[in-house]
C-alpha cells in the first residue's frame, strides 16, 4: 500500500466499527455435522423483534404423556436462557397417580430465579414434552425431567417476589434452556434442558446435535455445518459441581457430558476494566451488574417496573453510567457491545442492546447479565457438546452491501484512535474533514457507514462467496460501494490499522 486517498481514509474510519469477522472453523471451533435442525418460532416474535419492546421470548409447548393433564394440551411459556429446566404447576401438568413411587419419579426439586427472588419446590418426573412450530404443529419432542411445582416462596430481601402476594403454584410455567446452573440452580443440569435432549424430529430419522441458535424470531435446535457459519466463537470453561449431591442423579444428559461456566469477557464500567462472567439471559429486561474492583457506580430509582427499584434503597445505575463488554479468542478481540445508561436511569435512546435498566450489585465477582436485549444486536448460539457460544451481529444492510454484515464489534479504543488520527494526517483542509465527520449515518451494529455527502458506502467484509449481484469478497478487507453500484476493494484492514498506529 503506497498511497492513501481521501476515500480510503473514509473506509478506514468505518473499518473499526466491526472488525474480526470470523467463521466457526476459523476461530478454532469444531466441525459441525450436516444433520437435522428444527425451527421453533417465538409465539411473540413480533414483540421480541421490536426494539421499542422489552419482552422475553415465548414458545408453544405441550405434554405427550399419560400422566399429563389435558387442561392445557398446548400452552405458551417463557423461554429463559438464564435458567435450566421446565417447571410447571398442576394447571399444566399432573404427576402420576402413585406420585413419587412411580418409575418416572426422578427426585425432589428446587429451583430459584435469583433476579426476581422466586423459589420453586416440587418433584421431578421424567416425561415427554412437544415443541410446536407454525400452524400449531409438533416439530420435535424431548424426554426430560419436569418439575411439578407444589410451592412458591421468596428469597430474603428479594427484589420482585412478595411473600404477601405470591402467585399460585398451580399457575407456574417456565422453560429454562440455559447452562451454568450455579448456586441458585444446582439441579439445573443438562439432562433437564429440552433443547439438548430432543428424542424425535417430525419427518426425520435422526436427532439434532445438542445446541441451538437464537434470533429475535425463534430458535433453531441443532447445530450444523451451514447454520454455524459466520459466528465469532467464545470458548467456555467446564463447570464443576460443588458436590455430587447437588447434581441430582445425572450431572449431564446422554448427549452432553458436562455443563459449562458463563462466558468470560472483559467488562469496562465508567472506564475501569476487569475480567467478568457474562450471562446472555432472555428471561430478564433489567441488567445485573457487579462492577470490577475500583469502580462504584452511583445508583438511584429507575424507570417504572425496573427490577432494581425493588432493592432497598433502589439500586438502578444512574444516567451516564457506561458499560462495555468485549470478548477475545486469547490473542485478538472477537466481539463486543456497549451502552450508556440513559434518561430516567433507564435505556439508552437509539441503542438496541441497552437494557431497560441496570441493577448494581456491590458484592461478589465481577459479572454482567446482558438481558434479552442482546438479541437486538446479535444472533447467538450455544454448543453444549463442545463448550462454545457464538455471536454474529445482525442488521438490515442494503442488499447490495450484504457482504459487509459483521460477526463482531471492534474495540472502542481503536475506533477513537482512528477518528483522532484521520483528520490532521490525511485531509486538506482539515476543517473539511471535520465537517464530513458529522455526515455519516452509522447504524449499529452494521459494518458499513453511508456518507451522504459523497453518496458512498464503506465497510469491512466478513468474507463471502459470490451470490447473485453480490461479488465474492475477502475477509477483513475494506470495500466501498459507490452510487454507480460498483464495489472497490481498498485493501487489507490490517494495512490500514498499521498505517494509523491503532492496532
XYZ file of N, CA and C in Angstrom, residues 251-490:
720
model
N -25.474 -35.730 36.322
C -24.951 -34.384 36.122
C -25.089 -33.900 34.690
N -25.332 -34.808 33.776
C -25.451 -34.426 32.380
C -26.389 -35.395 31.686
N -26.730 -35.077 30.450
C -27.598 -35.953 29.679
C -26.745 -36.921 28.869
N -27.421 -37.833 28.182
C -26.693 -38.758 27.316
C -26.009 -38.018 26.177
N -26.527 -36.836 25.835
C -25.979 -36.065 24.722
C -24.892 -35.089 25.145
N -24.907 -34.671 26.409
C -23.994 -33.638 26.892
C -23.257 -34.172 28.107
N -21.943 -34.233 28.035
C -21.153 -34.879 29.078
C -20.721 -33.933 30.181
N -20.941 -32.641 30.012
C -20.571 -31.696 31.060
C -21.434 -30.459 30.947
N -21.430 -29.642 31.989
C -22.035 -28.321 31.931
C -20.900 -27.304 31.841
N -21.246 -26.053 31.563
C -20.233 -25.049 31.270
C -20.455 -23.789 32.086
N -19.361 -23.102 32.382
C -19.440 -21.832 33.083
C -19.949 -20.733 32.145
N -20.379 -19.618 32.747
C -20.729 -18.459 31.942
C -19.525 -18.032 31.101
N -19.799 -17.392 29.989
C -18.723 -16.860 29.157
C -17.901 -15.846 29.950
N -16.593 -15.842 29.717
C -15.709 -14.870 30.359
C -15.353 -13.783 29.354
N -15.472 -12.547 29.798
C -15.115 -11.419 28.959
C -14.478 -10.326 29.788
N -14.159 -9.233 29.142
C -13.659 -8.046 29.835
C -14.781 -7.028 29.906
N -15.074 -6.573 31.110
C -16.116 -5.578 31.300
C -15.470 -4.266 31.726
N -15.905 -3.185 31.110
C -15.400 -1.853 31.435
C -16.570 -0.994 31.890
N -16.500 -0.525 33.125
C -17.566 0.298 33.703
C -16.981 1.663 34.052
N -17.492 2.688 33.419
C -17.001 4.057 33.645
C -15.482 4.146 33.514
N -14.932 3.384 32.547
C -13.511 3.451 32.254
C -12.633 2.480 33.009
N -13.173 1.757 33.986
C -12.398 0.781 34.756
C -12.740 -0.623 34.279
N -11.702 -1.423 33.972
C -11.907 -2.731 33.357
C -11.519 -3.870 34.282
N -12.077 -5.040 33.991
C -11.732 -6.255 34.708
C -12.396 -7.449 34.058
N -11.899 -8.636 34.369
C -12.494 -9.863 33.855
C -13.831 -10.106 34.540
N -14.787 -10.666 33.795
C -16.129 -10.843 34.353
C -16.830 -12.012 33.682
N -17.770 -12.600 34.395
C -18.685 -13.563 33.809
C -19.817 -12.822 33.122
N -20.189 -13.282 31.927
C -21.235 -12.622 31.147
C -22.348 -13.630 30.879
N -23.567 -13.274 31.271
C -24.732 -14.137 31.070
C -25.647 -13.509 30.028
N -25.924 -14.243 28.960
C -26.882 -13.818 27.941
C -28.237 -14.408 28.326
N -29.099 -13.578 28.904
C -30.280 -14.049 29.633
C -31.557 -13.510 29.000
N -32.299 -14.379 28.311
C -33.545 -13.943 27.678
C -34.680 -13.771 28.677
N -34.472 -14.154 29.926
C -35.544 -14.126 30.910
C -35.739 -12.801 31.606
N -34.853 -11.824 31.383
C -34.960 -10.538 32.084
C -34.750 -9.390 31.106
N -35.286 -8.216 31.464
C -35.060 -6.995 30.689
C -34.216 -5.986 31.458
N -34.096 -6.170 32.773
C -33.202 -5.356 33.598
C -31.861 -6.058 33.721
N -30.768 -5.357 33.433
C -29.444 -5.940 33.562
C -28.999 -5.989 35.013
N -28.056 -6.884 35.299
C -27.495 -7.016 36.643
C -25.982 -6.941 36.527
N -25.418 -5.976 37.230
C -24.003 -5.650 37.092
C -23.305 -5.699 38.442
N -22.251 -6.524 38.527
C -21.298 -6.433 39.630
C -20.020 -5.871 39.022
N -19.695 -4.603 39.278
C -18.606 -3.944 38.554
C -17.233 -4.446 38.975
N -16.216 -4.166 38.163
C -14.845 -4.530 38.531
C -14.396 -3.784 39.787
N -13.378 -4.329 40.432
C -12.797 -3.654 41.596
C -12.273 -2.284 41.167
N -12.558 -1.279 41.969
C -12.058 0.056 41.687
C -13.083 1.016 41.135
N -14.303 0.552 40.892
C -15.348 1.447 40.404
C -16.632 1.171 41.174
N -17.299 2.226 41.597
C -18.556 2.113 42.341
C -19.582 3.019 41.675
N -20.354 2.490 40.738
C -21.338 3.330 40.050
C -22.383 3.893 41.012
N -22.784 5.111 40.765
C -23.861 5.701 41.542
C -25.183 5.041 41.172
N -26.101 4.977 42.140
C -27.384 4.311 41.915
C -28.530 5.218 42.354
N -29.718 4.897 41.863
C -30.919 5.637 42.217
C -32.142 4.880 41.752
N -33.253 5.565 41.646
C -34.505 4.964 41.196
C -34.547 4.938 39.676
N -34.988 3.811 39.124
C -35.057 3.655 37.685
C -36.460 3.809 37.148
N -36.666 3.463 35.883
C -37.990 3.588 35.274
C -38.990 2.622 35.904
N -40.250 2.888 35.712
C -41.315 2.064 36.281
C -41.161 0.607 35.857
N -41.226 -0.295 36.834
C -41.147 -1.718 36.551
C -39.752 -2.297 36.556
N -38.727 -1.470 36.648
C -37.353 -1.982 36.678
C -37.124 -2.780 37.956
N -36.490 -3.947 37.820
C -36.292 -4.809 38.983
C -35.403 -4.162 40.035
N -34.517 -3.266 39.609
C -33.628 -2.615 40.576
C -34.373 -1.658 41.496
N -35.604 -1.317 41.168
C -36.404 -0.494 42.081
C -36.864 -1.287 43.298
N -36.790 -2.627 43.202
C -37.227 -3.462 44.311
C -36.216 -3.586 45.427
N -34.998 -3.107 45.208
C -33.977 -3.133 46.256
C -34.217 -1.999 47.244
N -33.669 -2.143 48.439
C -33.762 -1.093 49.456
C -32.358 -0.650 49.859
N -31.937 0.572 49.476
C -32.627 1.505 48.575
C -32.538 1.041 47.124
N -33.256 1.696 46.190
C -33.177 1.310 44.775
C -31.735 1.274 44.277
N -31.440 0.298 43.417
C -30.052 0.058 43.005
C -29.838 0.241 41.512
N -30.635 1.075 40.856
C -30.503 1.276 39.418
C -29.325 2.204 39.106
N -28.457 1.775 38.197
C -27.348 2.631 37.772
C -27.891 3.933 37.193
N -27.235 5.041 37.516
C -27.750 6.348 37.111
C -27.367 6.665 35.671
N -28.067 7.633 35.107
C -27.802 8.083 33.741
C -26.331 8.456 33.574
N -25.759 8.034 32.441
C -24.361 8.323 32.158
C -23.413 7.201 32.515
N -23.879 6.197 33.263
C -23.029 5.041 33.574
C -22.740 4.280 32.287
N -21.473 4.076 31.981
C -21.100 3.396 30.740
C -20.678 1.959 31.027
N -21.128 1.056 30.165
C -20.822 -0.373 30.292
C -20.367 -0.879 28.934
N -19.230 -1.551 28.928
C -18.725 -2.146 27.698
C -18.247 -3.553 27.973
N -18.574 -4.474 27.077
C -18.161 -5.868 27.203
C -17.422 -6.269 25.937
N -16.277 -6.919 26.087
C -15.542 -7.424 24.935
C -15.079 -8.843 25.211
N -14.963 -9.607 24.134
C -14.514 -10.994 24.216
C -13.298 -11.181 23.323
N -12.413 -12.072 23.743
C -11.195 -12.357 22.995
C -11.076 -13.860 22.785
N -10.397 -14.242 21.710
C -10.099 -15.656 21.495
C -8.746 -16.038 22.085
N -8.186 -15.144 22.915
C -6.892 -15.387 23.538
C -5.793 -14.545 22.946
N -5.952 -14.156 21.680
C -4.925 -13.354 21.018
C -5.481 -12.072 20.419
N -6.770 -12.041 20.118
C -7.361 -10.857 19.490
C -8.835 -10.767 19.854
N -9.417 -9.552 19.790
C -10.839 -9.402 20.112
C -11.717 -10.055 19.055
N -12.831 -10.637 19.479
C -13.743 -11.275 18.533
C -15.139 -10.680 18.566
N -15.547 -10.050 19.653
C -16.889 -9.479 19.724
C -16.962 -8.498 20.879
N -17.838 -7.510 20.762
C -18.049 -6.574 21.859
C -19.374 -5.865 21.692
N -19.868 -5.290 22.771
C -21.027 -4.413 22.721
C -20.919 -3.426 23.870
N -21.681 -2.350 23.797
C -21.579 -1.321 24.823
C -22.868 -0.516 24.875
N -23.089 0.128 26.006
C -24.218 1.040 26.140
C -23.933 1.995 27.288
N -24.685 3.059 27.333
C -24.622 4.035 28.413
C -26.025 4.196 28.975
N -26.164 4.108 30.291
C -27.483 4.257 30.903
C -28.066 5.606 30.505
N -29.337 5.596 30.095
C -29.951 6.773 29.518
C -30.822 7.566 30.471
N -31.750 8.334 29.916
C -32.618 9.188 30.737
C -33.427 8.388 31.754
N -33.733 9.005 32.877
C -34.525 8.375 33.936
C -33.850 7.117 34.457
N -32.511 7.074 34.351
C -31.748 5.897 34.797
C -32.226 4.637 34.088
N -32.583 4.788 32.822
C -33.116 3.673 32.049
C -32.321 3.417 30.789
N -33.019 2.969 29.737
C -32.371 2.562 28.496
C -31.769 3.753 27.760
N -30.696 3.472 27.024
C -30.066 4.489 26.187
C -30.860 4.636 24.897
N -31.278 5.832 24.588
C -32.047 6.071 23.370
C -31.237 5.686 22.139
N -31.859 4.910 21.241
C -31.225 4.569 19.986
C -30.234 3.430 20.028
N -29.988 2.844 21.193
C -29.057 1.719 21.298
C -29.860 0.452 21.577
N -30.011 -0.438 20.601
C -30.907 -1.584 20.769
C -30.467 -2.583 21.822
N -29.166 -2.648 22.152
C -28.725 -3.634 23.148
C -28.793 -3.100 24.571
N -29.193 -1.849 24.741
C -29.265 -1.270 26.080
C -30.414 -1.875 26.868
N -30.173 -2.368 28.094
C -31.258 -2.918 28.910
C -32.254 -1.832 29.317
N -33.398 -2.283 29.817
C -34.417 -1.366 30.320
C -33.859 -0.540 31.477
N -33.055 -1.167 32.303
C -32.340 -0.521 33.409
C -31.223 -1.471 33.815
N -30.330 -1.023 34.706
C -29.216 -1.855 35.166
C -29.168 -1.825 36.686
N -29.275 -2.994 37.301
C -29.183 -3.116 38.755
C -27.728 -3.338 39.146
N -27.226 -2.550 40.072
C -25.826 -2.637 40.504
C -25.737 -3.443 41.793
N -24.902 -4.479 41.769
C -24.638 -5.297 42.944
C -23.273 -4.900 43.502
N -23.165 -4.793 44.805
C -21.923 -4.317 45.421
C -20.958 -5.439 45.770
N -21.450 -6.663 45.924
C -20.609 -7.759 46.401
C -20.535 -8.874 45.367
N -19.447 -9.628 45.426
C -19.284 -10.774 44.557
C -18.337 -10.506 43.412
N -18.088 -11.563 42.639
C -17.198 -11.460 41.490
C -17.832 -10.599 40.409
N -16.994 -9.953 39.613
C -17.467 -9.088 38.543
C -18.323 -9.883 37.564
N -19.466 -9.286 37.184
C -20.469 -10.045 36.432
C -21.402 -9.076 35.717
N -21.925 -9.508 34.569
C -22.959 -8.740 33.885
C -23.985 -9.684 33.283
N -25.252 -9.420 33.573
C -26.358 -10.068 32.883
C -26.747 -9.153 31.727
N -26.561 -9.640 30.501
C -26.767 -8.807 29.314
C -28.234 -8.632 28.955
N -29.129 -9.397 29.552
C -30.582 -9.361 29.347
C -30.966 -9.832 27.950
N -32.253 -9.912 27.714
C -32.781 -10.335 26.417
C -32.399 -9.374 25.301
N -31.938 -8.185 25.655
C -31.637 -7.187 24.631
C -30.457 -7.563 23.745
N -29.654 -8.548 24.156
C -28.547 -8.949 23.285
C -29.071 -9.455 21.949
N -30.320 -9.966 21.932
C -30.887 -10.452 20.677
C -31.159 -9.324 19.686
N -31.215 -8.078 20.164
C -31.391 -6.954 19.253
C -30.114 -6.653 18.473
N -28.987 -7.165 18.943
C -27.727 -6.895 18.265
C -27.054 -8.112 17.676
N -27.396 -9.299 18.196
C -26.673 -10.495 17.797
C -27.608 -11.687 17.613
N -27.273 -12.530 16.657
C -27.735 -13.908 16.666
C -26.751 -14.678 17.544
N -27.268 -15.634 18.305
C -26.482 -16.274 19.374
C -26.609 -17.779 19.252
N -25.504 -18.492 19.425
C -25.675 -19.945 19.536
C -24.949 -20.493 20.745
N -25.454 -21.641 21.192
C -24.858 -22.369 22.310
C -24.559 -23.783 21.853
N -23.294 -24.163 21.944
C -22.830 -25.509 21.610
C -22.565 -26.236 22.919
N -23.521 -27.067 23.341
C -23.413 -27.736 24.634
C -22.426 -28.889 24.609
N -22.217 -29.496 23.449
C -21.328 -30.651 23.377
C -19.864 -30.250 23.475
N -19.504 -29.126 22.873
C -18.096 -28.725 22.792
C -17.741 -27.527 23.657
N -18.749 -26.861 24.239
C -18.472 -25.741 25.119
C -18.121 -24.450 24.411
N -19.011 -23.969 23.549
C -18.838 -22.686 22.881
C -20.150 -21.913 22.914
N -20.053 -20.585 22.942
C -21.149 -19.765 22.475
C -20.661 -19.039 21.238
N -21.596 -18.645 20.389
C -21.255 -17.916 19.181
C -22.081 -16.654 19.075
N -21.482 -15.593 18.548
C -22.169 -14.326 18.346
C -21.981 -13.881 16.902
N -23.060 -13.419 16.303
C -22.998 -12.859 14.951
C -23.879 -11.620 14.922
N -23.272 -10.463 14.691
C -24.029 -9.219 14.712
C -25.052 -9.203 13.596
N -26.169 -8.536 13.834
C -27.284 -8.533 12.897
C -27.598 -7.122 12.457
N -28.440 -7.007 11.444
C -28.871 -5.699 10.971
C -29.378 -5.786 9.556
N -30.193 -4.849 9.175
C -30.762 -4.824 7.837
C -29.902 -3.926 6.948
N -28.855 -4.498 6.386
C -27.985 -3.738 5.498
C -28.595 -3.692 4.102
N -28.182 -2.742 3.259
C -28.627 -2.755 1.865
C -28.238 -4.075 1.213
N -29.111 -4.646 0.400
C -28.818 -5.952 -0.190
C -27.546 -5.915 -1.024
N -27.254 -4.771 -1.665
C -26.041 -4.684 -2.471
C -24.782 -4.678 -1.623
N -24.932 -4.458 -0.321
C -23.766 -4.392 0.545
C -23.844 -5.447 1.626
N -24.565 -6.534 1.351
C -24.743 -7.573 2.355
C -23.432 -8.239 2.717
N -22.423 -8.119 1.860
C -21.123 -8.709 2.167
C -20.514 -8.118 3.421
N -20.997 -6.966 3.846
C -20.375 -6.294 4.978
C -21.002 -6.654 6.311
N -21.964 -7.570 6.327
C -22.585 -7.921 7.603
C -21.519 -8.459 8.546
N -21.408 -7.927 9.745
C -20.302 -8.280 10.635
C -20.587 -9.498 11.486
N -19.560 -10.008 12.108
C -19.747 -11.029 13.132
C -19.253 -10.532 14.471
N -18.827 -9.280 14.572
C -18.334 -8.774 15.853
C -18.243 -7.264 15.813
N -18.133 -6.671 16.985
C -17.866 -5.244 17.103
C -16.405 -5.061 17.524
N -15.793 -3.948 17.124
C -14.376 -3.749 17.413
C -14.171 -3.059 18.743
N -12.901 -2.969 19.137
C -12.547 -2.325 20.394
C -12.816 -0.826 20.297
N -13.493 -0.277 21.291
C -13.863 1.135 21.266
C -12.630 2.028 21.180
N -11.561 1.672 21.896
C -10.366 2.489 21.878
C -9.755 2.597 20.496
N -9.804 1.518 19.714
C -9.294 1.550 18.350
C -10.132 2.513 17.513
N -11.434 2.463 17.695
C -12.335 3.358 16.972
C -11.980 4.818 17.244
N -11.810 5.159 18.521
C -11.473 6.530 18.894
C -10.106 6.931 18.338
N -9.174 5.982 18.327
C -7.836 6.246 17.794
C -7.904 6.649 16.325
N -8.701 5.938 15.537
C -8.810 6.259 14.122
C -9.383 7.650 13.895
N -10.394 8.016 14.660
C -11.007 9.327 14.462
C -10.029 10.451 14.790
N -9.237 10.274 15.834
C -8.291 11.327 16.203
C -7.125 11.408 15.221
N -6.845 10.299 14.526
C -5.710 10.240 13.606
C -6.042 10.757 12.217
N -7.243 10.518 11.734
C -7.558 10.733 10.327
C -7.505 12.201 9.920
N -8.129 13.082 10.704
C -8.241 14.483 10.308
C -6.924 15.180 10.036
N -6.015 15.265 11.016
C -4.774 16.030 10.815
C -3.809 15.380 9.840
N -3.945 14.109 9.522
C -2.962 13.417 8.690
C -3.347 13.316 7.222
N -4.634 13.284 6.911
C -4.999 12.923 5.549
C -6.036 13.820 4.891
N -6.409 14.946 5.503
C -7.432 15.794 4.899
C -6.907 17.210 4.770
N -7.145 17.794 3.622
C -6.725 19.183 3.408
C -7.872 19.935 2.727
N -8.382 20.984 3.323
C -8.012 21.447 4.669
C -8.666 20.583 5.746
N -8.099 20.506 6.941
C -8.660 19.666 7.999
C -10.111 19.987 8.320
N -10.499 21.277 8.242
C -11.873 21.634 8.593
C -12.876 20.927 7.692
N -12.460 20.670 6.442
C -13.348 19.973 5.511
C -13.661 18.576 6.034
N -12.634 17.907 6.584
C -12.842 16.563 7.129
C -13.791 16.598 8.314
N -13.605 17.541 9.205
C -14.445 17.562 10.393
C -15.888 17.904 10.052
N -16.091 18.669 8.964
C -17.459 18.877 8.504
C -18.079 17.547 8.089
N -17.305 16.749 7.418
C -17.820 15.474 6.927
C -17.990 14.455 8.051
N -17.277 14.642 9.119
C -17.329 13.664 10.203
C -18.732 13.535 10.777
N -19.530 14.607 10.668
C -20.884 14.564 11.212
C -21.890 13.999 10.211
N -21.461 13.797 8.947
C -22.406 13.359 7.929
C -22.688 11.869 7.872
N -21.732 10.983 8.177
C -22.011 9.552 8.038
C -23.197 9.109 8.889
N -24.016 8.259 8.291
C -25.141 7.673 9.007
C -24.775 6.235 9.357
N -24.315 6.071 10.576
C -23.850 4.757 11.030
C -24.925 4.124 11.891
N -25.421 2.977 11.497
C -26.490 2.292 12.221
C -25.917 1.043 12.873
N -25.748 1.112 14.189
C -25.182 -0.003 14.943
C -26.051 -1.235 14.759
N -25.496 -2.466 14.624
C -24.074 -2.778 14.583
C -23.597 -3.146 13.184
N -24.049 -2.436 12.162
C -23.639 -2.755 10.805
C -22.138 -2.496 10.623
N -21.565 -3.114 9.594
C -20.146 -2.882 9.324
C -19.918 -1.787 8.298
N -20.943 -1.063 7.946
C -20.743 -0.011 6.958
C -21.210 1.333 7.504
N -20.730 2.395 6.878
C -21.258 3.737 7.115
C -21.630 4.309 5.746
N -22.743 5.004 5.696
C -23.146 5.676 4.465
C -22.819 7.162 4.591
N -21.972 7.656 3.683
C -21.602 9.063 3.669
C -22.528 9.796 2.693
N -23.448 10.591 3.238
C -24.430 11.259 2.397
C -23.775 12.227 1.408
N -22.740 12.945 1.876
C -22.131 13.963 1.018
C -21.539 13.334 -0.238
N -20.888 12.181 -0.070
C -20.227 11.514 -1.193
C -21.080 10.422 -1.822
N -22.236 10.117 -1.210
C -23.119 9.053 -1.697
C -22.341 7.751 -1.885
N -21.689 7.333 -0.792
C -20.872 6.128 -0.868
C -20.997 5.330 0.423
N -21.063 4.003 0.258
C -20.980 3.097 1.396
C -19.530 2.645 1.536
N -19.058 2.553 2.771
C -17.739 1.984 3.015
C -17.861 0.975 4.142
N -17.140 -0.123 4.032
C -17.301 -1.158 5.046
C -16.215 -2.199 5.008
N -16.273 -3.109 5.974
C -15.335 -4.219 6.073
C -16.101 -5.509 5.843
N -15.624 -6.321 4.918
C -16.314 -7.558 4.595
C -15.932 -8.669 5.553
N -16.913 -9.516 5.869
C -16.637 -10.714 6.656
C -16.231 -11.873 5.758
N -16.220 -11.644 4.446
C -15.833 -12.690 3.509
C -17.032 -13.499 3.077
N -17.272 -13.618 1.771
C -18.400 -14.407 1.287
C -18.147 -14.837 -0.145
N -18.832 -15.890 -0.547
C -18.781 -16.342 -1.923
C -19.710 -15.482 -2.767
N -19.473 -15.463 -4.073
C -20.342 -14.709 -4.965
C -21.753 -15.273 -4.907
N -22.744 -14.384 -4.874
C -24.143 -14.800 -4.812
C -24.995 -13.729 -5.469
N -25.649 -14.076 -6.609
C -26.480 -13.098 -7.294
C -25.656 -11.910 -7.739
N -26.104 -10.702 -7.329
C -25.362 -9.495 -7.704
C -24.336 -9.100 -6.659
N -24.074 -9.991 -5.689
C -23.079 -9.714 -4.657
C -21.800 -10.467 -5.006
N -20.705 -9.774 -5.286
C -19.466 -10.466 -5.659
C -18.802 -11.116 -4.456
N -17.882 -12.018 -4.744
C -17.092 -12.614 -3.669
C -16.227 -11.540 -3.023
N -16.048 -11.634 -1.713
C -15.226 -10.656 -1.003
C -14.263 -11.373 -0.075
N -13.212 -10.675 0.283
C -12.173 -11.219 1.148
C -12.404 -10.765 2.580
N -12.272 -11.692 3.522
C -12.499 -11.361 4.924
C -11.541 -10.276 5.399
N -12.081 -9.332 6.193
C -11.300 -8.244 6.790
C -10.575 -7.400 5.743
N -11.262 -7.159 4.636
C -10.788 -6.190 3.656
C -11.773 -5.033 3.606
N -11.242 -3.841 3.326
C -12.078 -2.644 3.260
C -12.648 -2.511 1.850
N -13.961 -2.323 1.753
C -14.647 -2.172 0.474
C -15.420 -0.866 0.453
N -15.602 -0.322 -0.748
C -16.519 0.798 -0.927
C -17.547 0.412 -1.980
N -18.726 1.001 -1.847
C -19.806 0.806 -2.813
C -20.316 2.185 -3.189
N -20.062 2.585 -4.452
C -20.433 3.921 -4.886
C -21.843 3.996 -5.423
N -22.250 5.213 -5.809
C -23.596 5.415 -6.341
C -23.800 4.690 -7.662
N -22.687 4.297 -8.329
C -22.790 3.542 -9.571
C -23.018 2.059 -9.328
N -23.058 1.641 -8.050
C -23.311 0.247 -7.724
C -22.100 -0.648 -7.828
N -20.903 -0.076 -7.972
C -19.691 -0.858 -8.141
C -18.932 -0.997 -6.823
N -18.489 -2.237 -6.547
C -17.613 -2.483 -5.406
C -16.174 -2.118 -5.760
N -15.415 -1.654 -4.778
C -13.977 -1.475 -4.932
C -13.296 -1.998 -3.680
N -12.351 -2.912 -3.863
C -11.569 -3.429 -2.743
C -10.450 -2.437 -2.459
N -10.455 -1.839 -1.259
C -9.478 -0.814 -0.904
C -8.282 -1.373 -0.143
